[in-house]
Coordinates of C-alpha atoms in Angstrom, one line a residue:
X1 CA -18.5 -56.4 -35.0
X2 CA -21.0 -53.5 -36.9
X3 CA -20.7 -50.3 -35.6
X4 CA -23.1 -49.4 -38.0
X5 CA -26.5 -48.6 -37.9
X6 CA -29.1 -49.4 -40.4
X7 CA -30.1 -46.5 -42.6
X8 CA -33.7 -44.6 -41.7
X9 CA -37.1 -46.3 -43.4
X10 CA -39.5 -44.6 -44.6
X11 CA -37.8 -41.2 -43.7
X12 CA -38.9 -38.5 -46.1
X13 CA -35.6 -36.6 -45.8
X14 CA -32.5 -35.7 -43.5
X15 CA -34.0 -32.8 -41.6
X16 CA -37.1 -34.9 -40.9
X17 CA -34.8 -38.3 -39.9
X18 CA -32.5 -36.2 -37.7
X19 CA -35.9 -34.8 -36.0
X20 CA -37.1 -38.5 -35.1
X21 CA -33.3 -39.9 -34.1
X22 CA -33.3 -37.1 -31.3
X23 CA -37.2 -37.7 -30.3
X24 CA -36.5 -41.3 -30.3
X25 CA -32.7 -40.8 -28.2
X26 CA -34.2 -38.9 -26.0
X27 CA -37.2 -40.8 -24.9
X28 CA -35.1 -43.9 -24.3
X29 CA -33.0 -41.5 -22.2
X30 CA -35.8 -40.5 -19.6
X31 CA -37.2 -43.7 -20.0
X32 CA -34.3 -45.3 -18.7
X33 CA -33.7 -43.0 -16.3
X34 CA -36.9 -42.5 -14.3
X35 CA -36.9 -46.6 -14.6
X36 CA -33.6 -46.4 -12.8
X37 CA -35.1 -43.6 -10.3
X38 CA -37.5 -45.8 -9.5
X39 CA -35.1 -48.9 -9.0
X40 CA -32.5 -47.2 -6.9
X41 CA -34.6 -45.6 -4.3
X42 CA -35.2 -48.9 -3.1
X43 CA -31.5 -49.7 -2.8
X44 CA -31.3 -46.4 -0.7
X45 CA -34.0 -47.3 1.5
X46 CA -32.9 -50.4 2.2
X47 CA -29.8 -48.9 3.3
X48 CA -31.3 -46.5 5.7
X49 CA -34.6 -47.6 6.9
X50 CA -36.4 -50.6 5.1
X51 CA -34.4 -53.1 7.9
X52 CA -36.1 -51.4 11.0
X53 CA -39.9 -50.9 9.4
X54 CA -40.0 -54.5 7.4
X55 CA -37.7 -57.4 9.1
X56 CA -37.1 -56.1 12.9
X57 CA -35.5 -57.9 14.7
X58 CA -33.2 -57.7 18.0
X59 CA -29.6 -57.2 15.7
X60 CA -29.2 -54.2 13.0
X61 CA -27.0 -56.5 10.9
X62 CA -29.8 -58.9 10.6
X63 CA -32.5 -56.2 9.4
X64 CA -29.9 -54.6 7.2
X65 CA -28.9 -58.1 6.0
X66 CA -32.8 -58.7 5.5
X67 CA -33.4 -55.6 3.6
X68 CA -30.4 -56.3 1.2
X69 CA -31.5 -60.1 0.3
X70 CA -35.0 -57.9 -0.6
X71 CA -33.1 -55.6 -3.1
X72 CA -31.6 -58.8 -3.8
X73 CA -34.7 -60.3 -4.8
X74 CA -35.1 -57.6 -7.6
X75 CA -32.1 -59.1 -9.4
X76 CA -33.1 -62.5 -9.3
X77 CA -36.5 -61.2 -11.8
X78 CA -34.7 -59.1 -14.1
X79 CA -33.9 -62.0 -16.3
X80 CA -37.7 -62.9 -16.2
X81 CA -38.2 -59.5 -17.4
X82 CA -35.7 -59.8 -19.9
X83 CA -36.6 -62.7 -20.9
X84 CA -40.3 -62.1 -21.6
X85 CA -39.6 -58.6 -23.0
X86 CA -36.8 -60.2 -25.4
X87 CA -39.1 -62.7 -26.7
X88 CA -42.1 -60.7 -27.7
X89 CA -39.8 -57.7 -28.3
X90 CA -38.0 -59.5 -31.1
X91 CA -41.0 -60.6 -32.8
X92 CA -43.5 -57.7 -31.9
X93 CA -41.2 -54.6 -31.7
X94 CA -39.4 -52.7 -28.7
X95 CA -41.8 -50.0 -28.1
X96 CA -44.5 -51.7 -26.8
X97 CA -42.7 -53.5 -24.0
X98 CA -40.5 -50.6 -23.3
X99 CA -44.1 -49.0 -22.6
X100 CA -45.2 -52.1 -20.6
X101 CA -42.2 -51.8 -18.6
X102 CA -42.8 -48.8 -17.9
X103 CA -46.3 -48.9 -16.3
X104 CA -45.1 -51.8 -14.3
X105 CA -42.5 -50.0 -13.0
X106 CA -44.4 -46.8 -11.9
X107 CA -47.2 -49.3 -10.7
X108 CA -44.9 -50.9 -8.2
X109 CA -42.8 -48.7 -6.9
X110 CA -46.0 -45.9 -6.0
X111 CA -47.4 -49.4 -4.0
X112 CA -44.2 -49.7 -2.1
X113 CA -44.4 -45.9 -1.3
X114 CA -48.3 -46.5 0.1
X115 CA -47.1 -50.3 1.9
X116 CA -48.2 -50.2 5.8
X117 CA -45.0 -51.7 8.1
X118 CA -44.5 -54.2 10.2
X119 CA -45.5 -52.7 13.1
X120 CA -49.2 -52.4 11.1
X121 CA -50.0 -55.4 9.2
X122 CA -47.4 -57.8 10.5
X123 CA -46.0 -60.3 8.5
X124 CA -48.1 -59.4 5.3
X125 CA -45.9 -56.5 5.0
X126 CA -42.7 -57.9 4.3
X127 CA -44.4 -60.7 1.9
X128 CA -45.7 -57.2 -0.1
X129 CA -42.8 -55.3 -0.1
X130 CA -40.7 -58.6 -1.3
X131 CA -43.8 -58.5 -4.7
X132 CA -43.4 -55.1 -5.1
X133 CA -39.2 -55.4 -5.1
X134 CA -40.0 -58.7 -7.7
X135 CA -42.3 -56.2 -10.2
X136 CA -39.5 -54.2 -9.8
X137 CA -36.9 -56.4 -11.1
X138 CA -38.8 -57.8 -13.9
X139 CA -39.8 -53.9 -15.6
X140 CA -36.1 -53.0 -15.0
X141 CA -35.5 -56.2 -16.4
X142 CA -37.6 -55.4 -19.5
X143 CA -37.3 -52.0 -19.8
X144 CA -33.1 -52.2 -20.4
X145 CA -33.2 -53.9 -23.8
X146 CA -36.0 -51.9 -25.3
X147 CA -34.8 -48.2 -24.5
X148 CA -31.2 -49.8 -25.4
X149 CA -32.7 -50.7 -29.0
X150 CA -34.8 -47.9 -29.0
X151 CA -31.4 -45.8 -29.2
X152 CA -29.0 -48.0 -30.8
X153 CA -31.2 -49.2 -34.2
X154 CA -32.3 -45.0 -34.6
X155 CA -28.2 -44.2 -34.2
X156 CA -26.7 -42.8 -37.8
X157 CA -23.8 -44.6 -38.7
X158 CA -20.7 -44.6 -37.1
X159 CA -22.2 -43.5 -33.8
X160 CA -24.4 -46.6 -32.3
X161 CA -21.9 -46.3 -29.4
X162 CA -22.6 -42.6 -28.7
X163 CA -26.4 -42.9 -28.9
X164 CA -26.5 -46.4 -26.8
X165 CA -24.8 -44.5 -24.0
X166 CA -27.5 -42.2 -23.8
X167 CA -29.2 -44.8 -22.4
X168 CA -26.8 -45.7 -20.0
X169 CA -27.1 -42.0 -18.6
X170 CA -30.1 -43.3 -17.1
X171 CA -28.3 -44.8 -14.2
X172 CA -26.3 -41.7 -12.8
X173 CA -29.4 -39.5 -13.5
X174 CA -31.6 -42.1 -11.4
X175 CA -28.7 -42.0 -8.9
X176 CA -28.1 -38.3 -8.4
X177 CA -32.3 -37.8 -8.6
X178 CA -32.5 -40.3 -6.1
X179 CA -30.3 -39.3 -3.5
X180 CA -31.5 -35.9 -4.2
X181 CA -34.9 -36.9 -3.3
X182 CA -33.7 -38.2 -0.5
X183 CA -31.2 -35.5 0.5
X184 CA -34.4 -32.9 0.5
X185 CA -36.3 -35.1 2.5
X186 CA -33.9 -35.8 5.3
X187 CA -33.3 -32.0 5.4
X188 CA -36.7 -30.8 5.5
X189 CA -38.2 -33.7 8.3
X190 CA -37.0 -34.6 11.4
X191 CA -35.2 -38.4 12.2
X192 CA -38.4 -39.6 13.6
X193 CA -40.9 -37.9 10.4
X194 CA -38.1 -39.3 7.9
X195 CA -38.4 -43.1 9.5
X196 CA -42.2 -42.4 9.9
X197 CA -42.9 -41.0 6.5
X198 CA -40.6 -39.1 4.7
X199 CA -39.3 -41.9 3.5
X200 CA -42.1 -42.4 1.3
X201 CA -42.0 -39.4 -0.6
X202 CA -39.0 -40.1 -3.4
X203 CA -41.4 -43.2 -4.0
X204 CA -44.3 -41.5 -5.1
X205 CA -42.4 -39.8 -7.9
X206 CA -42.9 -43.1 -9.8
X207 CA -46.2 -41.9 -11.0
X208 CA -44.0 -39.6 -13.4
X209 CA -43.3 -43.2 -14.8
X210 CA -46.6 -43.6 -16.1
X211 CA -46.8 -40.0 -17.9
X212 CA -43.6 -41.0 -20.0
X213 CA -44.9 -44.4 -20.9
X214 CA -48.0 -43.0 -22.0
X215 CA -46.1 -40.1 -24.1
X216 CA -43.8 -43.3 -25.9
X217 CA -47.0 -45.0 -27.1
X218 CA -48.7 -42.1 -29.0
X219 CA -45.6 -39.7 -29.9
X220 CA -42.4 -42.6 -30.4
X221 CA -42.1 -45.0 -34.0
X222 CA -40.7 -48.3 -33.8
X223 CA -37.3 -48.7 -34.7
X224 CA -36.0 -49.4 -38.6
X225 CA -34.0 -52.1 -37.8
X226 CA -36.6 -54.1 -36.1
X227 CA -39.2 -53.2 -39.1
X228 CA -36.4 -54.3 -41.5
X229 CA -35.9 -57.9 -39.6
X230 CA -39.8 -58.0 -39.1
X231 CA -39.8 -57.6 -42.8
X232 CA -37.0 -60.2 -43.5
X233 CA -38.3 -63.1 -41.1
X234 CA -42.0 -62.4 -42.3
X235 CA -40.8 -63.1 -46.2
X236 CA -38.2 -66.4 -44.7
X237 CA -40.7 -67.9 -42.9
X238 CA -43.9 -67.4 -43.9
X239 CA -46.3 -67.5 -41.7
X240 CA -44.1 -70.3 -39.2
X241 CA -43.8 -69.3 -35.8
X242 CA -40.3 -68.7 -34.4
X243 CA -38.9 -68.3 -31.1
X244 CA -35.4 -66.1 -30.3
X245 CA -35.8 -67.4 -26.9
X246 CA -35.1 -70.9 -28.4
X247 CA -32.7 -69.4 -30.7
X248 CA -30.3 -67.7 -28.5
X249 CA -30.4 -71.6 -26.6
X250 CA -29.4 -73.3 -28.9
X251 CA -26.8 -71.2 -30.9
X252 CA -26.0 -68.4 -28.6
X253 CA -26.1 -69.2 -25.3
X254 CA -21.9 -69.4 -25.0
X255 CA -22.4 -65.5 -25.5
X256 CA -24.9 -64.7 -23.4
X257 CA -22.9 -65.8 -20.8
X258 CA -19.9 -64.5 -22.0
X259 CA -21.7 -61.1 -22.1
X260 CA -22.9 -61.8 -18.6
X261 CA -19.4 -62.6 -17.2
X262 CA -17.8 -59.2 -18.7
X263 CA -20.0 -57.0 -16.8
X264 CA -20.7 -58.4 -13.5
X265 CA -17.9 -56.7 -11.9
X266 CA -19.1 -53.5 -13.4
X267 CA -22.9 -54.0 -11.4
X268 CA -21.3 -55.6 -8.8
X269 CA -18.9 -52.7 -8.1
X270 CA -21.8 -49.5 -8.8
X271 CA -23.9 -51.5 -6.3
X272 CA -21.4 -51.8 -4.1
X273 CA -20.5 -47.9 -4.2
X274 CA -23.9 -46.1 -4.1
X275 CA -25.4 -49.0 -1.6
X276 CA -23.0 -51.2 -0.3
X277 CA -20.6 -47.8 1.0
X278 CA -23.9 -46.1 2.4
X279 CA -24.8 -48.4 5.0
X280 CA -21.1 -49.3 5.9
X281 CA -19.9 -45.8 6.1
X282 CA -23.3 -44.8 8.1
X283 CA -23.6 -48.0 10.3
X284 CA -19.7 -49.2 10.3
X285 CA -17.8 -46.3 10.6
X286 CA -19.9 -43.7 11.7
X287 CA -19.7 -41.2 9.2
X288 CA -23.3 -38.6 8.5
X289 CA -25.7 -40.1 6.1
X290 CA -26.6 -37.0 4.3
X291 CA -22.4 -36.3 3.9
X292 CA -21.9 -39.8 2.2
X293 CA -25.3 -39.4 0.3
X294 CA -23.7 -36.1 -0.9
X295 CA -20.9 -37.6 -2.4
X296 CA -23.0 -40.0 -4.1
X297 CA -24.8 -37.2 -5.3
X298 CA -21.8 -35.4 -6.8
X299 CA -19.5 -38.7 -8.2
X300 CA -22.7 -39.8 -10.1
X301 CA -22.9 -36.2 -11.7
X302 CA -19.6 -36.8 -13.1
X303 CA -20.5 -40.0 -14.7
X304 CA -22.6 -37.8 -17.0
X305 CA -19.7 -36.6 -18.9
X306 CA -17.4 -39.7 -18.6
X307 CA -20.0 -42.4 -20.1
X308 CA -20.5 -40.6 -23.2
X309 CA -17.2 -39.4 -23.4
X310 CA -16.0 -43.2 -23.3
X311 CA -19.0 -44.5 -25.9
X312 CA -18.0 -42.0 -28.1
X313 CA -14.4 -43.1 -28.4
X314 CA -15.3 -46.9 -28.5
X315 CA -17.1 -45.4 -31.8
X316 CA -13.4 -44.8 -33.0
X317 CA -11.1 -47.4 -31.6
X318 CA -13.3 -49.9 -30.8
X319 CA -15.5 -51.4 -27.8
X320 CA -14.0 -54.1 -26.4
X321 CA -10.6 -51.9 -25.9
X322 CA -12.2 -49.4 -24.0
X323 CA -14.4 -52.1 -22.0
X324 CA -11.3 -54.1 -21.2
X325 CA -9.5 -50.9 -19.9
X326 CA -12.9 -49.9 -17.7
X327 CA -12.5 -53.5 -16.5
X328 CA -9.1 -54.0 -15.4
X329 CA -9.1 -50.5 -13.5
X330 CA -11.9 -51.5 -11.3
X331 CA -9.8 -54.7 -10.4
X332 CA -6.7 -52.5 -10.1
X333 CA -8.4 -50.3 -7.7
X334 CA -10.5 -52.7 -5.5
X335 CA -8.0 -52.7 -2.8
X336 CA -6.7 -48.9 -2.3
X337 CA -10.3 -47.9 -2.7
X338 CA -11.3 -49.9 0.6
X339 CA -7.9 -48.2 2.0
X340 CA -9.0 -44.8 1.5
X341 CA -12.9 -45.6 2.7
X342 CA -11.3 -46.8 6.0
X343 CA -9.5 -43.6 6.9
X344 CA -13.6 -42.4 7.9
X345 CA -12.2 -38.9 6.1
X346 CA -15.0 -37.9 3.4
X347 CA -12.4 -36.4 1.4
X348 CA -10.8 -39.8 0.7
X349 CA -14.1 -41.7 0.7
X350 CA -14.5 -38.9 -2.1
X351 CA -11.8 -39.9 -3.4
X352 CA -11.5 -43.8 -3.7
X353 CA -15.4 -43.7 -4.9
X354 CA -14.8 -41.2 -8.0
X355 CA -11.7 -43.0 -9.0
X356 CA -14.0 -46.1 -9.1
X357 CA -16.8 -44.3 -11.1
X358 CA -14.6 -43.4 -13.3
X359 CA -13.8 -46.9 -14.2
X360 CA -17.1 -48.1 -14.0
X361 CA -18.5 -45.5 -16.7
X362 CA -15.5 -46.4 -19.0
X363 CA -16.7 -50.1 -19.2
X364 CA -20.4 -48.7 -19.4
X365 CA -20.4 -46.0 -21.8
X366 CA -20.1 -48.4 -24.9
X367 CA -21.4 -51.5 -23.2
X368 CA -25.1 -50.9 -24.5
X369 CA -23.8 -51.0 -28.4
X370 CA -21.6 -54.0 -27.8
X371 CA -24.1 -55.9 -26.2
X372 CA -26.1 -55.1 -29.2
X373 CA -23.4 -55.6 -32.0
X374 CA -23.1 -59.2 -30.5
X375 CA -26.6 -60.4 -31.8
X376 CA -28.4 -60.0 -35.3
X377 CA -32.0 -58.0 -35.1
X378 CA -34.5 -60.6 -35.0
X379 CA -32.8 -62.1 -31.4
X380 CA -31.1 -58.8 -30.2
X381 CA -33.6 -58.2 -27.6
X382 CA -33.3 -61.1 -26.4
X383 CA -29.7 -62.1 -26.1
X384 CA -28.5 -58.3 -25.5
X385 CA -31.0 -58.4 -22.2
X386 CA -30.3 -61.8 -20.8
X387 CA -26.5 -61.1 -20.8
X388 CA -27.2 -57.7 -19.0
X389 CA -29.9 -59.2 -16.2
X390 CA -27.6 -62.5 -15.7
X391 CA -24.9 -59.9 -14.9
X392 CA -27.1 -58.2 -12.5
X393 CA -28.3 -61.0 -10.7
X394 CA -24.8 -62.3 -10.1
X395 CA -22.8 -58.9 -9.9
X396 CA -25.4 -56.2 -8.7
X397 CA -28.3 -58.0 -6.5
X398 CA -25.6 -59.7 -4.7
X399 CA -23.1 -57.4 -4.3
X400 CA -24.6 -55.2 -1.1
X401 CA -25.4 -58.4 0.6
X402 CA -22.3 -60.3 -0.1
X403 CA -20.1 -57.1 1.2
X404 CA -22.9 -56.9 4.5
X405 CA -21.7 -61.0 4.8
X406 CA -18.8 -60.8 4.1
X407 CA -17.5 -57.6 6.9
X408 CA -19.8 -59.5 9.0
X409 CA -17.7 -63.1 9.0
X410 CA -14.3 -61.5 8.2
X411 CA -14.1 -58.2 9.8
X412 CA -12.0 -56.7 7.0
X413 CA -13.2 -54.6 3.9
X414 CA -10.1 -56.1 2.1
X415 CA -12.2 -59.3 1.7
X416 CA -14.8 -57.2 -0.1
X417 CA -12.0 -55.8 -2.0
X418 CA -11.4 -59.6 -3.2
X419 CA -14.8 -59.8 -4.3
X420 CA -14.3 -56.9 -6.7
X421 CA -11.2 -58.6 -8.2
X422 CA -12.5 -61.9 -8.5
X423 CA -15.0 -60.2 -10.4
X424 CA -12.4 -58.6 -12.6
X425 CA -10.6 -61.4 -13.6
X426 CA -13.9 -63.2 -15.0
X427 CA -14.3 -60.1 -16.8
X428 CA -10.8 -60.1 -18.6
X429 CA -11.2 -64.0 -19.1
X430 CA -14.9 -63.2 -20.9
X431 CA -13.3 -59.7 -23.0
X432 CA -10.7 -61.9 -24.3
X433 CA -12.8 -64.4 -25.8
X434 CA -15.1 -62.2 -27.2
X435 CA -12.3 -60.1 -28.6
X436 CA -10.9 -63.7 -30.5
X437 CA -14.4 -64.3 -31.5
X438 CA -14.8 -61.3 -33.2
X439 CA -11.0 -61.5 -34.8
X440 CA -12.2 -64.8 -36.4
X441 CA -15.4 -63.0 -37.9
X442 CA -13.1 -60.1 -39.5
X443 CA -12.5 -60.9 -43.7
X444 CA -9.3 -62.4 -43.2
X445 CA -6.9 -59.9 -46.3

């Protein structure tokens, strides 16, 4: 696969294309991140309150169960998102949907902030708050591939890994801003101010959303690579209409999925971790919300030195040996993981969750730049995003409910611990095949 990236256009110098590559890396970066704000507040929510003030009903299982299938919901439109973004992304450019996504984003989650309860507008209010969770998933959805490409086609050669996973820093920065937020809250109002408003507050901060997507349309340039293919396809085709939607079909859909199965126990396992382990270590074994939310807090700070760390070495030895080693450590560690959550001591809940993260940013540091090294330019969007999202609808979006269902019908955390390794193996299986595939490209001596 090409680690490379394509050279600068229209650069006037070094100085002046070093400039843009850290304008450009950095925009993608607080794009992502105040995306993925945005996105995991809801998860937290749902955890802790959405289940009482939107489905209430006479079991707390059922309302937690209910508030999880609406995070679920989320997952099920990212590949919308991606889908749409892909297509006009490859043939109109990544900025402007990354700046589309954007607004959505910041749109929707201010509305769920404002959204009466039950208890006010009846049924009406869980039928909005699903919406609102669906707008969500499909700006996520979106947003993913164009801050990805926004990074990755800018990176200088040799270091499309490094730059892609400053993207992926998004997620531990939304994480540890998120239950920040949330820490504050819960410290500064009462039980009964925090389930009556202060909830609310960490989902007004999505209005920051719409600041950075304004900055990206009037300060960011669209990427070379994409101006290059634009270029290319423009000169092929003349004037035809084309579809990578229809492309990645037709010839690529065996990687897609591929791409899809590799990182599924990777979502599956972060969701699981940060929102899964919340409401089970809160509601299940009776440990202190803000304790749990603390170590949250300080695992996900860790995962901003391990991610890069990790994408910068796949620059060097190569992606899929890294992802493969990221992979088989979260299956490897499934079960003792569960062991040490059970104990109810925070020290080993500390402990079993940071060995996990640590996995889990080894497969995601240099995921962003393999996913893109497995599609050409004019369908990267595209295929890059629907392998991501089909992984998050099947891995993430699931994963809290499935581990609510399944402690619920087995009465063990080991069967959750299953889940994880199933999860695992499918990974390995889809690593492989990629890795063969990508043998058979290599110049053969």
């Amino acid at each position: 696969m090409d680690t490379a990236a394509s050279p600068l256009v229209g650069t006037p110098d070094s100085a002046s294309a070093d400039r843009n590559r850290r304008k450009v890396a950095t925009a993608a970066a607080l794009a992502s991140a105040v995306e993925w704000y945005d996105y995991f507040v809801f998860g937290i929510a749902a955890a802790l309150v959405l289940g009482d003030l939107y489905f209430p009903s006479g079991s707390s299982s059922a309302g937690v169960l209910a508030a999880f299938a609406t995070f679920a919901v989320g997952f099920l439109a990212r590949p919308v998102g991606g889908v749409i973004a892909g297509q006009f992304g490859d043939k109109h450019g990544r900025k402007p949907m990354l700046v589309i996504a954007l607004t959505l984003m910041g749109l929707a989650t201010t509305g769920i902030g404002l959204l009466p309860t039950y208890e006010t507008i009846g049924i009406a209010a869980p039928i909005l708050l699903v919406f609102l969770r669906v707008l969500q998933g499909i700006a996520v959805g979106a947003q993913w591939g164009g801050a990805m490409l926004m990074a990755t086609e800018y990176a200088p050669e040799g270091k499309r890994g490094l730059y892609g996973s400053l993207v992926q820093l998004g997620v531990p920065i939304g994480v540890v801003t998120a239950n920040t937020v949330f820490l504050v809250v819960g410290a500064t109002t009462s039980e009964s101010a925090f389930a009556s408003w202060g909830w609310r507050v960490p989902f007004f901060v999505g209005i920051l959303v719409l600041v950075l997507a304004w900055y990206i349309h009037t300060h960011v340039e669209e990427t070379p690579e994409f101006r290059e293919a634009e270029r290319a396809l423009a000169a092929q085709e003349k004037g035809e209409s084309r579809s990578p939607l229809r492309t990645i079909l037709r010839k690529h859909l065996g990687t897609v999925f591929l791409a899809g199965g590799s990182f599924a126990v990777n979502t599956a396992t972060f969701y699981i971790i940060i929102t899964g382990v919340l409401d089970y270590a809160t509601r299940e074994l009776d440990m202190k919300r803000s304790a749990v939310l603390t170590v949250s807090l300080c695992i996900s700070l860790t995962q901003l030195v391990l991610i890069p760390a990790s994408a910068a070495l796949s620059d060097r030895i190569g992606r899929l040996r890294i992802y493969a080693l990221g992979a088989a450590g979260l299956g490897l560690w499934a079960i003792p993981m569960f062991l040490l959550i059970d104990t109810k001591s925070l020290l080993w809940l500390a402990v079993g969750t940071f060995v996990t993260s640590c996995f889990l940013s080894i497969m995601y540091g240099p995921q962003a730049a393999l996913f893109a090294e497995l599609f050409t330019a004019e369908m990267r969007y595209t295929g890059a995003s629907l392998g991501y999202q089909i992984a998050a609808v099947f891995g993430g979006g699931l994963a809290p409910f499935m581990m609510v269902l399944l402690l619920e019908t087995t009465g063990t955390s080991m069967a959750v611990s299953a889940y994880i390794i199933g999860l695992a193996v499918i990974a390995l299986l889809s690593i492989r095949i990629l890795a063969k595939r990508a043998a058979a490209r290599e110049p053969q001596p």
